[in-house]
Short mmCIF file of C-alpha atoms and ligand atoms in Angstrom, two decimals:
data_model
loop_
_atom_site.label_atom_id
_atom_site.label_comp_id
_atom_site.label_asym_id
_atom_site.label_seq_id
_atom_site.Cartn_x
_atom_site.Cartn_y
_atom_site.Cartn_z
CA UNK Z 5 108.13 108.04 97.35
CA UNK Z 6 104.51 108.51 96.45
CA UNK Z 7 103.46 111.85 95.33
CA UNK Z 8 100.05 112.92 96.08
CA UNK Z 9 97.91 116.58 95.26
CA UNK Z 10 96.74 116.09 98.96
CA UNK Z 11 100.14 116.32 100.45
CA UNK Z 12 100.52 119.50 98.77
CA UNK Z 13 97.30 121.64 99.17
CA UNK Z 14 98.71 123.45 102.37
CA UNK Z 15 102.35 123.61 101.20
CA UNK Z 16 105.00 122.47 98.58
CA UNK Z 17 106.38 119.36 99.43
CA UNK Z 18 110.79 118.95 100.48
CA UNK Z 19 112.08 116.38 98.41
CA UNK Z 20 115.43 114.98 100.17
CA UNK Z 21 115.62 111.42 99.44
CA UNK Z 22 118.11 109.18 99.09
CA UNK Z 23 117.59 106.07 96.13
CA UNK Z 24 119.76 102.97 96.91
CA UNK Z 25 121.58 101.24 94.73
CA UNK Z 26 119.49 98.32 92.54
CA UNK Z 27 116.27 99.95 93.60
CA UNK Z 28 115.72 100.99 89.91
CA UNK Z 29 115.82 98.85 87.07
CA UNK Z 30 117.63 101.42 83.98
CA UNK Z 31 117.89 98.29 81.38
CA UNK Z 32 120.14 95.70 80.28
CA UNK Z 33 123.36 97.84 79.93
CA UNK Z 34 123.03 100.60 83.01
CA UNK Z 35 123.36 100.27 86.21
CA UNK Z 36 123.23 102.69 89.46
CA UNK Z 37 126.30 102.08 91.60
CA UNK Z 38 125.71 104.20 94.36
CA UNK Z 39 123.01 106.05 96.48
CA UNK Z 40 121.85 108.78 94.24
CA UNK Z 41 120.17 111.24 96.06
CA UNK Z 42 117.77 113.49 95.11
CA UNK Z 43 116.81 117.07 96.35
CA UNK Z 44 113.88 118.77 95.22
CA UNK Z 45 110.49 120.41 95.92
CA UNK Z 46 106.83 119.21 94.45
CA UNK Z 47 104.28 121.96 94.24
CA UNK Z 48 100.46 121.81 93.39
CA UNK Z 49 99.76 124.07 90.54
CA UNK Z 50 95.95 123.96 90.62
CA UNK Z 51 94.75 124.53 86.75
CA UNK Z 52 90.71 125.94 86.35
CA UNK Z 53 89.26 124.80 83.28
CA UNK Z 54 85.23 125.20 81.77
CA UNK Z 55 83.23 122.62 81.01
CA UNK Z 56 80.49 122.69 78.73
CA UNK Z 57 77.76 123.58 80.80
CA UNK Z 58 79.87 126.09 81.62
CA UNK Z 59 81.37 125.39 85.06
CA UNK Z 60 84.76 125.85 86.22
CA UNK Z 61 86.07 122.36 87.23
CA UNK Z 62 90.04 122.08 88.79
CA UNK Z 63 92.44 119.95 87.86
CA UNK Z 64 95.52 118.99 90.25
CA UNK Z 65 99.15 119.16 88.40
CA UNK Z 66 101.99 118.32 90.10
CA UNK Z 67 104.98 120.44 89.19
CA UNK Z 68 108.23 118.72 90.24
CA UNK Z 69 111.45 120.08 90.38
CA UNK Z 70 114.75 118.54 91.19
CA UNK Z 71 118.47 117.40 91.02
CA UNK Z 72 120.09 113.68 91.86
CA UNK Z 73 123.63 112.63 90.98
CA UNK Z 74 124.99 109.62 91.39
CA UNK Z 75 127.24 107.04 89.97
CA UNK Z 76 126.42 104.78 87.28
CA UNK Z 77 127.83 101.78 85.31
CA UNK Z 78 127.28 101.59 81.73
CA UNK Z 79 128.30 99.28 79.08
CA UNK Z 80 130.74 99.88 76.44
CA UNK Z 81 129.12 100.08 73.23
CA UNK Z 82 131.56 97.78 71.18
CA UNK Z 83 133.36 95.38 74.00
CA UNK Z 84 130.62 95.86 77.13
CA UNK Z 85 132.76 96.43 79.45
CA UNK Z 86 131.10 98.21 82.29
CA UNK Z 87 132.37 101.87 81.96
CA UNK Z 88 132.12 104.13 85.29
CA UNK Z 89 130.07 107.28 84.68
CA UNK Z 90 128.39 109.70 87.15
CA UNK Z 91 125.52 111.18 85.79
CA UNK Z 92 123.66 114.43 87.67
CA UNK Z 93 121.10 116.81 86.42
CA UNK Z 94 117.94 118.58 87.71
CA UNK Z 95 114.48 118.86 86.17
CA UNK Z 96 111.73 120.75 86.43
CA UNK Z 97 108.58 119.14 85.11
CA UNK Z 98 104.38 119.17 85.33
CA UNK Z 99 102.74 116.27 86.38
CA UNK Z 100 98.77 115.99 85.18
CA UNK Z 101 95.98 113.28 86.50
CA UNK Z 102 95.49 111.23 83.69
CA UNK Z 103 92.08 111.14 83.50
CA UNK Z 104 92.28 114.85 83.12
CA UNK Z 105 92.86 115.18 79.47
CA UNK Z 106 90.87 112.41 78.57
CA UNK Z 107 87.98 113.58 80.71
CA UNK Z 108 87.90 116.73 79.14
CA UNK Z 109 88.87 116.07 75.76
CA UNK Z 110 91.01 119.73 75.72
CA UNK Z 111 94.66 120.16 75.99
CA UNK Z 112 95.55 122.99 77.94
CA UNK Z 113 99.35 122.94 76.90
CA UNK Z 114 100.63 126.74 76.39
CA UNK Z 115 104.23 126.35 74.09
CA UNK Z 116 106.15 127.16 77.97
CA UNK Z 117 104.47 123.57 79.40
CA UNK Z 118 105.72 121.43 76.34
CA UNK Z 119 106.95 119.11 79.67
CA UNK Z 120 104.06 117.60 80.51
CA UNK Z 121 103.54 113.82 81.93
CA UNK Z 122 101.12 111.88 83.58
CA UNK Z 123 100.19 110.55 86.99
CA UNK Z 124 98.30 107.92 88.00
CA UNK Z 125 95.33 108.40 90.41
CA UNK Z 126 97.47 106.65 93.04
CA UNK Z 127 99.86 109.36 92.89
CA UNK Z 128 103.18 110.32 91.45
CA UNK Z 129 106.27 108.21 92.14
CA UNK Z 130 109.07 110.11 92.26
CA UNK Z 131 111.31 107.17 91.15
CA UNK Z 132 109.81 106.53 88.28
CA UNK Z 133 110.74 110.41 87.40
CA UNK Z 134 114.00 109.34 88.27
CA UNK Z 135 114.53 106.78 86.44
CA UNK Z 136 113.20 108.73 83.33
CA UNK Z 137 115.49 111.56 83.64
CA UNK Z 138 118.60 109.42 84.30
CA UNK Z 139 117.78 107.59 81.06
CA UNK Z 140 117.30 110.61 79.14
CA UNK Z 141 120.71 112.13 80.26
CA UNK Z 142 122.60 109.05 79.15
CA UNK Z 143 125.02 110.08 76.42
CA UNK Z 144 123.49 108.14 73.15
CA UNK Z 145 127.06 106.05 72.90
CA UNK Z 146 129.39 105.34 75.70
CA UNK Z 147 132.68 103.66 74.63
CA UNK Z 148 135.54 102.70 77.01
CA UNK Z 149 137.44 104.30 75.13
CA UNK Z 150 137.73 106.54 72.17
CA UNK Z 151 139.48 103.59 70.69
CA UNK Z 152 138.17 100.23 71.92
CA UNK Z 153 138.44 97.76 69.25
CA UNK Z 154 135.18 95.86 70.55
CA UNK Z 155 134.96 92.35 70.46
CA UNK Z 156 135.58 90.11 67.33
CA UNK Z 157 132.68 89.60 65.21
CA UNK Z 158 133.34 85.45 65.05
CA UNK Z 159 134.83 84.37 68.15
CA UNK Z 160 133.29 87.26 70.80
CA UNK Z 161 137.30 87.72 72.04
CA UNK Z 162 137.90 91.25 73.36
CA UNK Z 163 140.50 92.87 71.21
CA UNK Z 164 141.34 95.40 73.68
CA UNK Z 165 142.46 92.23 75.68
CA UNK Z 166 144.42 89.76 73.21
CA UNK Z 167 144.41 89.31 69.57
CA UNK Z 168 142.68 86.20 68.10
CA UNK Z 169 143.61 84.58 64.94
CA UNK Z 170 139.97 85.38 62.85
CA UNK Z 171 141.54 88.16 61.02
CA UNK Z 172 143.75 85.88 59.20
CA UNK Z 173 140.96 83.96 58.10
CA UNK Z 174 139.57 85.61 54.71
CA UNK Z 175 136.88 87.89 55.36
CA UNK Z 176 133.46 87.85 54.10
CA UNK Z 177 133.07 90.88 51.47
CA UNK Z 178 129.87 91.20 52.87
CA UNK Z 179 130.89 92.11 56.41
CA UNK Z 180 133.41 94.68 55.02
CA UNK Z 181 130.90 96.59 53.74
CA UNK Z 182 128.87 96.31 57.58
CA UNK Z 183 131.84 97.16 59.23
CA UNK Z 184 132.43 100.04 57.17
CA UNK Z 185 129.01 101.56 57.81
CA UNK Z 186 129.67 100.98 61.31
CA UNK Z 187 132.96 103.49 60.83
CA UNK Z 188 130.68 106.26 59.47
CA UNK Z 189 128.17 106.22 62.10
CA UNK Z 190 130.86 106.36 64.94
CA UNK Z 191 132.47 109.35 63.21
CA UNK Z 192 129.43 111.23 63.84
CA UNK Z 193 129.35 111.16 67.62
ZN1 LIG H 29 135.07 98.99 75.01
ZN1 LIG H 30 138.07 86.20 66.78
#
């Protein structure tokens, strides 16, 4: 769904759409499992800025705001297992032409609009938004389990699965010291 400042000049715009599954690509280790809809409104918030010479030229932001929910697949970070997870949230954010800034070489941004992106001059496409905002509320790690033993470093078995016979083999001192580090970064999360 395309976005335009012309669509809302007379009045804000409904979002109630509905994004199917696959439509969006969210990278190698996320995936949307079902329709995620999203409810919302887009309003033109029309800013007045002086040029040089002294007259008052308009620029067209697009404020957005909205909330989708939907269910999502994401990888385990050790074994990569898919791991269910529904993810919803709502945003409320201000869309400005791009040439706008550049044009005018002035950023207008008050310390209350520190959530400002760009549009194209085709228009803003609400999926993209989308997409955005469900990668940002992905939690940084998602683990099957608190206490998924990942897959083995040598022979890629899932150890949540079976047990292979690597560990008997002497480990490298080397690796030790990796997996350790990997312990302390896991206990922070
Ligand atoms: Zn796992
Ligand atoms: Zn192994």
């Amino acid at each position: 769904m395309l976005i335009t400042p012309v669509q809302l000049f007379d009045e804000p715009l409904e979002i109630d759409e509905t994004i199917a599954p696959g439509t969006l690509e969210y990278g190698p280790d996320t995936r949307q499992v079902s329709p995620l809809p999203v409810k919302g409104q887009a309003d033109l918030l029309i800013e007045h800025r002086s040029e040089e010479r002294g007259v008052l030229s308009q620029v067209n932001d697009i404020r957005l705001r909205a909330s989708y929910q939907g269910e999502f697949e994401v990888l385990c970070a050790r074994c990569v297992d898919p791991v269910p997870q529904f993810l919803s949230g709502e945003f409320d954010l201000i869309f400005r032409p791009v040439e706008a800034d550049s044009e005018f070489g002035e950023h207008s941004i008050t310390p209350d609009e520190t959530e400002i992106g760009y549009y194209e001059e085709s228009g803003l496409l609400l999926e993209d938004v989308v997409r955005e905002q469900v990668l940002l509320s992905l939690p940084p790690r998602t683990l099957c389990k608190p206490d998924c033993k990942g897959l083995c470093p040598r022979c890629g078995q899932n150890q949540n699965l079976a047990t292979c016979s690597c560990g008997q083999i002497p480990s490298d001192p080397r690796w030790n010291a990796l997996a350790g580090l990997a312990d302390k970064i896991e206990v922070k999360h």
